[in-house]
Protein backbone atom coordinates (compact mmCIF):
# COMPACT_ATOMS: atom_id res chain seq x y z
CA UNK A 1 0.00 0.00 0.00
CA UNK A 2 2.85 2.35 0.96
CA UNK A 3 4.40 1.77 -2.42
CA UNK A 4 1.15 2.55 -4.11
CA UNK A 5 1.03 5.92 -2.40
CA UNK A 6 4.50 6.92 -3.56
CA UNK A 7 4.49 9.54 -6.24
CA UNK A 8 6.04 8.30 -9.43
CA UNK A 9 9.29 10.04 -10.26
CA UNK A 10 9.33 12.18 -13.36
CA UNK A 11 11.62 10.92 -16.10
CA UNK A 12 14.54 13.20 -16.88
CA UNK A 13 16.79 12.42 -19.82
CA UNK A 14 20.39 13.54 -19.44
CA UNK A 15 21.77 14.84 -22.74
CA UNK A 16 24.92 12.77 -22.38
CA UNK A 17 26.23 9.21 -22.42
CA UNK A 18 29.29 10.10 -20.34
CA UNK A 19 29.36 7.59 -17.45
CA UNK A 20 31.09 10.01 -15.11
CA UNK A 21 28.53 12.75 -15.72
CA UNK A 22 25.61 10.32 -15.39
CA UNK A 23 26.91 9.11 -12.03
CA UNK A 24 27.01 12.70 -10.80
CA UNK A 25 23.51 13.52 -12.14
CA UNK A 26 22.11 10.38 -10.48
CA UNK A 27 23.83 11.12 -7.16
CA UNK A 28 22.51 14.66 -6.98
CA UNK A 29 19.12 14.45 -8.76
CA UNK A 30 18.28 10.74 -8.53
CA UNK A 31 16.02 11.08 -5.51
CA UNK A 32 13.78 13.55 -7.32
CA UNK A 33 13.91 12.10 -10.83
CA UNK A 34 14.21 8.89 -12.77
CA UNK A 35 17.48 9.76 -14.53
CA UNK A 36 18.05 8.10 -17.90
CA UNK A 37 20.92 8.51 -20.35
CA UNK A 38 20.42 9.34 -24.02
CA UNK A 39 21.28 5.77 -24.89
CA UNK A 40 18.71 4.41 -22.42
CA UNK A 41 16.14 6.74 -23.97
CA UNK A 42 17.02 5.37 -27.41
CA UNK A 43 18.48 8.64 -28.65
CA UNK A 44 21.55 8.44 -30.84
CA UNK A 45 22.81 11.87 -31.82
CA UNK A 46 25.87 13.99 -32.05
CA UNK A 47 24.42 17.39 -31.19
CA UNK A 48 26.22 20.38 -32.64
CA UNK A 49 27.20 22.77 -29.86
CA UNK A 50 27.41 26.01 -31.81
CA UNK A 51 26.43 28.43 -29.04
CA UNK A 52 28.77 31.16 -27.85
CA UNK A 53 28.15 30.65 -24.11
CA UNK A 54 27.98 27.61 -21.82
CA UNK A 55 24.32 28.44 -21.13
CA UNK A 56 23.43 28.54 -24.84
CA UNK A 57 25.09 25.19 -25.48
CA UNK A 58 23.38 23.57 -22.50
CA UNK A 59 20.01 24.85 -23.76
CA UNK A 60 20.68 23.60 -27.31
CA UNK A 61 21.45 20.11 -26.00
CA UNK A 62 18.56 19.96 -23.51
CA UNK A 63 16.02 21.18 -26.09
CA UNK A 64 17.17 18.71 -28.70
CA UNK A 65 16.86 15.79 -26.31
CA UNK A 66 13.48 16.93 -24.97
CA UNK A 67 12.07 17.15 -28.49
CA UNK A 68 13.43 13.82 -29.69
CA UNK A 69 12.88 11.98 -26.42
CA UNK A 70 9.48 13.46 -25.65
CA UNK A 71 10.16 14.07 -21.98
CA UNK A 72 11.85 16.55 -19.68
CA UNK A 73 15.59 16.77 -20.28
CA UNK A 74 18.69 18.17 -18.65
CA UNK A 75 22.05 19.06 -20.16
CA UNK A 76 25.26 20.59 -18.96
CA UNK A 77 28.02 22.37 -20.79
CA UNK A 78 31.33 23.07 -19.19
CA UNK A 79 34.83 24.28 -19.78
CA UNK A 80 37.89 26.02 -18.49
CA UNK A 81 38.47 29.80 -18.47
CA UNK A 82 42.08 30.95 -18.12
CA UNK A 83 42.48 34.63 -17.18
CA UNK A 84 45.91 35.10 -18.79
CA UNK A 85 44.38 33.89 -22.08
CA UNK A 86 41.38 36.20 -21.96
CA UNK A 87 39.04 33.40 -20.90
CA UNK A 88 40.21 30.81 -23.45
CA UNK A 89 39.66 27.94 -24.08
CA UNK A 90 36.13 28.59 -22.72
CA UNK A 91 33.38 27.00 -24.82
CA UNK A 92 36.12 25.53 -27.03
CA UNK A 93 37.67 23.55 -24.14
CA UNK A 94 36.96 20.11 -25.60
CA UNK A 95 38.50 21.05 -28.98
CA UNK A 96 41.21 23.55 -27.99
CA UNK A 97 43.90 21.65 -29.92
CA UNK A 98 41.76 21.53 -33.06
CA UNK A 99 40.30 18.05 -32.61
CA UNK A 100 37.38 17.13 -30.37
CA UNK A 101 38.20 15.40 -27.10
CA UNK A 102 41.98 14.95 -27.31
CA UNK A 103 42.67 15.74 -23.63
CA UNK A 104 46.44 15.23 -23.85
CA UNK A 105 46.87 17.55 -26.84
CA UNK A 106 44.59 20.14 -25.20
CA UNK A 107 46.74 20.11 -22.06
CA UNK A 108 49.96 20.37 -24.08
CA UNK A 109 48.65 23.40 -25.95
CA UNK A 110 47.48 25.12 -22.76
CA UNK A 111 50.81 24.53 -20.97
CA UNK A 112 52.67 25.88 -24.00
CA UNK A 113 50.52 29.01 -24.14
CA UNK A 114 51.17 29.65 -20.44
CA UNK A 115 54.90 28.80 -20.59
CA UNK A 116 56.16 32.15 -19.37
CA UNK A 117 53.22 33.08 -17.18
CA UNK A 118 54.13 33.24 -13.46
CA UNK A 119 52.14 31.41 -10.77
CA UNK A 120 50.22 34.45 -9.56
CA UNK A 121 48.92 35.09 -13.08
CA UNK A 122 47.83 31.50 -13.75
CA UNK A 123 44.35 31.94 -12.26
CA UNK A 124 41.52 30.04 -13.94
CA UNK A 125 38.11 28.56 -13.30
CA UNK A 126 36.05 25.61 -14.38
CA UNK A 127 32.55 26.68 -15.35
CA UNK A 128 29.44 24.53 -15.72
CA UNK A 129 26.03 25.66 -16.96
CA UNK A 130 23.17 23.22 -16.50
CA UNK A 131 19.83 23.61 -18.20
CA UNK A 132 16.63 21.72 -17.54
CA UNK A 133 13.70 21.95 -19.97
CA UNK A 134 10.13 20.72 -19.52
CA UNK A 135 7.46 19.94 -22.10
CA UNK A 136 5.29 22.82 -20.80
CA UNK A 137 8.03 25.25 -21.87
CA UNK A 138 9.53 25.83 -18.45
CA UNK A 139 13.32 26.29 -18.50
CA UNK A 140 15.72 26.38 -15.55
CA UNK A 141 19.34 27.41 -16.04
CA UNK A 142 22.03 27.49 -13.37
CA UNK A 143 25.79 28.04 -13.31
CA UNK A 144 28.49 26.66 -11.03
CA UNK A 145 32.12 27.81 -10.97
CA UNK A 146 35.26 26.47 -9.35
CA UNK A 147 38.13 28.95 -8.96
CA UNK A 148 41.69 27.65 -9.16
CA UNK A 149 44.98 27.86 -11.01
CA UNK A 150 46.80 26.15 -13.85
CA UNK A 151 49.79 24.08 -12.71
CA UNK A 152 53.05 24.10 -14.69
CA UNK A 153 53.03 20.33 -15.23
CA UNK A 154 50.71 17.33 -14.87
CA UNK A 155 49.90 16.02 -11.37
CA UNK A 156 48.24 12.66 -10.72
CA UNK A 157 46.24 10.53 -13.10
CA UNK A 158 42.67 10.87 -11.81
CA UNK A 159 39.78 12.73 -13.41
CA UNK A 160 39.53 13.70 -17.06
CA UNK A 161 40.04 16.66 -19.38
CA UNK A 162 42.18 19.38 -17.82
CA UNK A 163 42.10 17.85 -14.30
CA UNK A 164 45.84 16.92 -14.33
CA UNK A 165 46.86 20.59 -14.60
CA UNK A 166 44.13 22.24 -12.48
CA UNK A 167 44.39 22.96 -8.77
CA UNK A 168 41.71 24.35 -6.43
CA UNK A 169 41.95 24.86 -2.66
CA UNK A 170 45.55 23.62 -2.83
CA UNK A 171 44.44 20.29 -4.30
CA UNK A 172 45.47 19.15 -7.79
CA UNK A 173 42.32 17.70 -9.43
CA UNK A 174 44.32 14.78 -10.80
CA UNK A 175 45.08 13.65 -7.26
CA UNK A 176 41.68 13.82 -5.53
CA UNK A 177 38.86 11.27 -5.27
CA UNK A 178 35.66 11.73 -7.26
CA UNK A 179 33.81 12.47 -3.99
CA UNK A 180 36.27 15.26 -3.12
CA UNK A 181 35.92 16.63 -6.62
CA UNK A 182 32.09 16.53 -6.61
CA UNK A 183 32.09 18.51 -3.36
CA UNK A 184 33.93 21.49 -4.89
CA UNK A 185 33.58 21.14 -8.65
CA UNK A 186 31.71 23.47 -10.99
CA UNK A 187 29.42 20.61 -12.01
CA UNK A 188 28.71 19.57 -8.42
CA UNK A 189 27.83 23.18 -7.57
CA UNK A 190 25.61 23.64 -10.62
CA UNK A 191 23.74 20.38 -10.05
CA UNK A 192 23.14 21.14 -6.37
CA UNK A 193 21.74 24.54 -7.35
CA UNK A 194 19.57 22.82 -9.94
CA UNK A 195 18.33 20.35 -7.36
CA UNK A 196 17.22 23.24 -5.12
CA UNK A 197 15.41 24.99 -7.96
CA UNK A 198 13.71 21.79 -9.05
CA UNK A 199 12.44 21.23 -5.50
CA UNK A 200 10.68 24.60 -5.70
CA UNK A 201 9.09 23.67 -9.01
CA UNK A 202 7.94 20.25 -7.94
CA UNK A 203 6.28 21.50 -4.75
CA UNK A 204 4.62 24.45 -6.52
P1 LIG B 1 31.49 19.22 -22.15
O1 LIG B 1 30.76 19.96 -21.09
O2 LIG B 1 31.23 17.75 -22.06
O3 LIG B 1 31.25 19.80 -23.51
O4 LIG B 1 33.03 19.35 -21.82
C1 LIG B 1 33.82 20.41 -22.21
C2 LIG B 1 35.30 20.21 -21.96
O5 LIG B 1 35.66 20.99 -20.82
C3 LIG B 1 35.78 18.80 -21.63
O6 LIG B 1 36.10 18.07 -22.76
C4 LIG B 1 37.02 19.08 -20.80
O7 LIG B 1 38.10 19.32 -21.63
C5 LIG B 1 36.67 20.36 -20.08
N1 LIG B 1 36.12 20.05 -18.73
C6 LIG B 1 34.85 20.22 -18.32
N2 LIG B 1 34.69 19.83 -17.04
C7 LIG B 1 35.90 19.39 -16.64
C8 LIG B 1 36.38 18.83 -15.41
O8 LIG B 1 35.66 18.64 -14.42
N3 LIG B 1 37.68 18.50 -15.40
C9 LIG B 1 38.50 18.66 -16.46
N4 LIG B 1 38.11 19.15 -17.61
C10 LIG B 1 36.81 19.52 -17.72
mmCIF file of N, CA, C and O in Angstrom, residues 45-80:
data_model
loop_
_atom_site.group_PDB
_atom_site.id
_atom_site.type_symbol
_atom_site.label_atom_id
_atom_site.label_comp_id
_atom_site.label_asym_id
_atom_site.label_seq_id
_atom_site.Cartn_x
_atom_site.Cartn_y
_atom_site.Cartn_z
ATOM 1 N N UNK A 45 22.587 10.616 -31.096
ATOM 2 C CA UNK A 45 22.805 11.867 -31.818
ATOM 3 C C UNK A 45 24.102 12.512 -31.396
ATOM 4 O O UNK A 45 24.548 12.374 -30.268
ATOM 5 N N UNK A 46 24.701 13.191 -32.345
ATOM 6 C CA UNK A 46 25.872 13.990 -32.051
ATOM 7 C C UNK A 46 25.399 15.433 -32.214
ATOM 8 O O UNK A 46 25.300 15.938 -33.326
ATOM 9 N N UNK A 47 25.046 16.070 -31.112
ATOM 10 C CA UNK A 47 24.421 17.388 -31.186
ATOM 11 C C UNK A 47 25.478 18.464 -31.391
ATOM 12 O O UNK A 47 26.480 18.491 -30.673
ATOM 13 N N UNK A 48 25.245 19.324 -32.373
ATOM 14 C CA UNK A 48 26.219 20.376 -32.643
ATOM 15 C C UNK A 48 26.102 21.484 -31.600
ATOM 16 O O UNK A 48 25.043 22.089 -31.444
ATOM 17 N N UNK A 49 27.197 21.732 -30.892
ATOM 18 C CA UNK A 49 27.205 22.774 -29.862
ATOM 19 C C UNK A 49 27.763 24.046 -30.475
ATOM 20 O O UNK A 49 28.945 24.313 -30.382
ATOM 21 N N UNK A 50 26.893 24.822 -31.126
ATOM 22 C CA UNK A 50 27.406 26.008 -31.809
ATOM 23 C C UNK A 50 27.052 27.309 -31.090
ATOM 24 O O UNK A 50 27.089 28.380 -31.671
ATOM 25 N N UNK A 51 26.708 27.223 -29.818
ATOM 26 C CA UNK A 51 26.431 28.425 -29.038
ATOM 27 C C UNK A 51 27.719 29.148 -28.679
ATOM 28 O O UNK A 51 28.813 28.608 -28.826
ATOM 29 N N UNK A 52 27.570 30.398 -28.212
ATOM 30 C CA UNK A 52 28.771 31.161 -27.849
ATOM 31 C C UNK A 52 28.965 31.218 -26.333
ATOM 32 O O UNK A 52 29.953 31.756 -25.861
ATOM 33 N N UNK A 53 27.997 30.695 -25.577
ATOM 34 C CA UNK A 53 28.146 30.648 -24.115
ATOM 35 C C UNK A 53 27.831 29.230 -23.635
ATOM 36 O O UNK A 53 27.188 28.449 -24.343
ATOM 37 N N UNK A 54 28.277 28.918 -22.406
ATOM 38 C CA UNK A 54 27.975 27.605 -21.824
ATOM 39 C C UNK A 54 26.453 27.429 -21.707
ATOM 40 O O UNK A 54 25.918 26.360 -21.981
ATOM 41 N N UNK A 55 25.773 28.505 -21.315
ATOM 42 C CA UNK A 55 24.322 28.444 -21.133
ATOM 43 C C UNK A 55 23.610 28.114 -22.446
ATOM 44 O O UNK A 55 22.692 27.302 -22.481
ATOM 45 N N UNK A 56 24.047 28.793 -23.527
ATOM 46 C CA UNK A 56 23.427 28.536 -24.839
ATOM 47 C C UNK A 56 23.614 27.082 -25.246
ATOM 48 O O UNK A 56 22.676 26.434 -25.720
ATOM 49 N N UNK A 57 24.820 26.575 -25.082
ATOM 50 C CA UNK A 57 25.092 25.193 -25.479
ATOM 51 C C UNK A 57 24.280 24.203 -24.649
ATOM 52 O O UNK A 57 23.779 23.206 -25.174
ATOM 53 N N UNK A 58 24.158 24.470 -23.354
ATOM 54 C CA UNK A 58 23.379 23.565 -22.501
ATOM 55 C C UNK A 58 21.919 23.567 -22.953
ATOM 56 O O UNK A 58 21.284 22.511 -23.034
ATOM 57 N N UNK A 59 21.403 24.751 -23.304
ATOM 58 C CA UNK A 59 20.009 24.853 -23.761
ATOM 59 C C UNK A 59 19.806 24.127 -25.086
ATOM 60 O O UNK A 59 18.808 23.426 -25.283
ATOM 61 N N UNK A 60 20.762 24.279 -26.005
ATOM 62 C CA UNK A 60 20.675 23.598 -27.307
ATOM 63 C C UNK A 60 20.566 22.084 -27.095
ATOM 64 O O UNK A 60 19.706 21.406 -27.661
ATOM 65 N N UNK A 61 21.431 21.556 -26.225
ATOM 66 C CA UNK A 61 21.448 20.108 -25.998
ATOM 67 C C UNK A 61 20.172 19.632 -25.308
ATOM 68 O O UNK A 61 19.573 18.630 -25.692
ATOM 69 N N UNK A 62 19.752 20.376 -24.264
ATOM 70 C CA UNK A 62 18.562 19.960 -23.509
ATOM 71 C C UNK A 62 17.319 20.002 -24.400
ATOM 72 O O UNK A 62 16.502 19.081 -24.377
ATOM 73 N N UNK A 63 17.172 21.048 -25.205
ATOM 74 C CA UNK A 63 16.016 21.181 -26.092
ATOM 75 C C UNK A 63 15.962 20.058 -27.113
ATOM 76 O O UNK A 63 14.910 19.480 -27.363
ATOM 77 N N UNK A 64 17.107 19.782 -27.696
ATOM 78 C CA UNK A 64 17.168 18.708 -28.696
ATOM 79 C C UNK A 64 16.658 17.398 -28.100
ATOM 80 O O UNK A 64 15.800 16.727 -28.660
ATOM 81 N N UNK A 65 17.202 17.068 -26.929
ATOM 82 C CA UNK A 65 16.855 15.786 -26.311
ATOM 83 C C UNK A 65 15.397 15.766 -25.854
ATOM 84 O O UNK A 65 14.711 14.752 -25.981
ATOM 85 N N UNK A 66 14.888 16.892 -25.372
ATOM 86 C CA UNK A 66 13.480 16.935 -24.969
ATOM 87 C C UNK A 66 12.578 16.675 -26.177
ATOM 88 O O UNK A 66 11.625 15.902 -26.100
ATOM 89 N N UNK A 67 12.898 17.297 -27.303
ATOM 90 C CA UNK A 67 12.068 17.145 -28.494
ATOM 91 C C UNK A 67 12.108 15.734 -29.061
ATOM 92 O O UNK A 67 11.080 15.172 -29.418
ATOM 93 N N UNK A 68 13.310 15.166 -29.130
ATOM 94 C CA UNK A 68 13.432 13.823 -29.691
ATOM 95 C C UNK A 68 12.936 12.768 -28.707
ATOM 96 O O UNK A 68 12.323 11.775 -29.090
ATOM 97 N N UNK A 69 13.205 12.985 -27.424
ATOM 98 C CA UNK A 69 12.884 11.976 -26.416
ATOM 99 C C UNK A 69 11.499 12.134 -25.825
ATOM 100 O O UNK A 69 11.046 11.281 -25.075
ATOM 101 N N UNK A 70 10.842 13.250 -26.128
ATOM 102 C CA UNK A 70 9.479 13.458 -25.651
ATOM 103 C C UNK A 70 9.311 13.433 -24.141
ATOM 104 O O UNK A 70 8.289 12.977 -23.630
ATOM 105 N N UNK A 71 10.341 13.895 -23.424
ATOM 106 C CA UNK A 71 10.158 14.072 -21.980
ATOM 107 C C UNK A 71 11.146 15.112 -21.486
ATOM 108 O O UNK A 71 12.029 15.544 -22.233
ATOM 109 N N UNK A 72 10.968 15.531 -20.246
ATOM 110 C CA UNK A 72 11.848 16.546 -19.680
ATOM 111 C C UNK A 72 13.303 16.121 -19.847
ATOM 112 O O UNK A 72 13.624 14.935 -19.828
ATOM 113 N N UNK A 73 14.189 17.106 -20.043
ATOM 114 C CA UNK A 73 15.590 16.775 -20.279
ATOM 115 C C UNK A 73 16.503 17.769 -19.571
ATOM 116 O O UNK A 73 16.118 18.912 -19.303
ATOM 117 N N UNK A 74 17.698 17.294 -19.283
ATOM 118 C CA UNK A 74 18.686 18.166 -18.646
ATOM 119 C C UNK A 74 20.025 18.002 -19.355
ATOM 120 O O UNK A 74 20.363 16.900 -19.806
ATOM 121 N N UNK A 75 20.747 19.118 -19.510
ATOM 122 C CA UNK A 75 22.053 19.060 -20.156
ATOM 123 C C UNK A 75 23.009 19.961 -19.408
ATOM 124 O O UNK A 75 22.590 20.917 -18.754
ATOM 125 N N UNK A 76 24.279 19.655 -19.502
ATOM 126 C CA UNK A 76 25.263 20.585 -18.963
ATOM 127 C C UNK A 76 26.291 20.886 -20.028
ATOM 128 O O UNK A 76 26.462 20.130 -20.980
ATOM 129 N N UNK A 77 26.916 22.037 -19.902
ATOM 130 C CA UNK A 77 28.020 22.371 -20.788
ATOM 131 C C UNK A 77 29.080 23.024 -19.920
ATOM 132 O O UNK A 77 28.768 23.854 -19.061
ATOM 133 N N UNK A 78 30.301 22.605 -20.117
ATOM 134 C CA UNK A 78 31.332 23.067 -19.192
ATOM 135 C C UNK A 78 32.635 23.342 -19.906
ATOM 136 O O UNK A 78 32.810 22.986 -21.074
ATOM 137 N N UNK A 79 33.532 23.991 -19.198
ATOM 138 C CA UNK A 79 34.829 24.276 -19.776
ATOM 139 C C UNK A 79 35.704 25.036 -18.813
ATOM 140 O O UNK A 79 35.324 25.291 -17.665
ATOM 141 N N UNK A 80 36.881 25.380 -19.305
ATOM 142 C CA UNK A 80 37.895 26.022 -18.491
ATOM 143 C C UNK A 80 38.156 27.436 -19.011
ATOM 144 O O UNK A 80 38.351 27.623 -20.216
#
